[in-house]
XYZ file of C-alpha atoms in Angstrom:
83
model
C 0.213 -0.084 -0.416
C 3.236 2.144 0.631
C 4.152 2.209 -3.003
C 0.633 3.867 -4.373
C 0.893 6.827 -1.626
C 1.896 9.404 -4.722
C -1.220 7.987 -6.896
C -3.402 8.246 -3.683
C -2.257 11.435 -3.182
C -2.944 12.259 -6.824
C -6.760 11.002 -6.594
C -7.324 13.057 -3.687
C -6.140 16.793 -4.906
C -7.664 15.739 -8.403
C -11.051 15.319 -6.367
C -10.165 18.447 -4.132
C -9.660 20.541 -7.460
C -13.319 19.188 -8.870
C -15.250 19.549 -5.994
C -13.263 23.249 -6.099
C -14.399 23.736 -9.737
C -18.121 22.608 -8.358
C -18.408 25.237 -5.845
C -16.998 28.320 -7.895
C -19.690 26.761 -10.717
C -22.621 27.370 -8.218
C -20.903 31.511 -7.102
C -20.174 32.287 -10.416
C -23.749 31.195 -11.885
C -25.620 32.382 -9.160
C -24.396 35.710 -8.110
C -22.161 36.842 -11.020
C -23.801 35.719 -13.933
C -27.081 36.720 -13.402
C -26.467 40.487 -11.468
C -23.588 41.084 -13.910
C -24.970 39.864 -16.523
C -28.667 39.835 -16.966
C -29.580 42.869 -14.216
C -26.903 44.988 -15.236
C -26.258 43.598 -18.896
C -22.403 44.349 -18.370
C -21.560 43.509 -22.040
C -17.726 43.322 -21.194
C -18.835 40.461 -18.257
C -20.862 38.919 -21.424
C -18.183 38.876 -23.627
C -15.799 36.883 -21.189
C -18.500 34.712 -19.450
C -17.880 32.074 -22.109
C -14.988 32.034 -21.296
C -15.259 31.564 -17.586
C -17.228 29.287 -17.719
C -15.379 26.825 -20.897
C -12.475 27.197 -18.006
C -14.051 26.381 -14.972
C -15.802 23.373 -16.553
C -11.894 22.632 -18.640
C -10.871 22.573 -14.621
C -13.710 20.728 -13.525
C -13.048 17.611 -16.169
C -9.358 18.060 -15.439
C -9.645 17.503 -11.293
C -12.886 14.741 -12.048
C -10.680 12.738 -14.524
C -7.238 12.597 -12.134
C -9.269 11.780 -9.004
C -11.200 8.891 -10.831
C -8.148 7.867 -12.894
C -5.456 7.401 -9.978
C -8.112 6.333 -7.741
C -8.529 3.305 -9.859
C -5.279 2.937 -10.583
C -4.881 2.429 -6.765
C -7.754 0.564 -6.576
C -6.068 -2.342 -9.342
C -2.953 -1.984 -8.058
C -3.783 -3.577 -4.986
C -6.351 -5.995 -5.974
C -3.549 -7.129 -8.268
C -0.714 -7.322 -5.459
C -3.325 -8.942 -3.165
C -3.265 -11.903 -5.525
């Protein structure tokens, strides 16, 4: 199990990144997008909103991939070692 500490740590980091990005999505969509984009009609914000949304989702996807990949790696190899 000690051999997989780095992979397990990377899995945890990936899950933390995905969770943080998920929180940013709700924080961004709630007050920022509605207030600044729809109510205030800030043209500068509306021009950059797709870039923000795409970046947030790419970061979330990367974190989700890293978390799942390394968690599966650790699980597979621990089972393989037990056999």
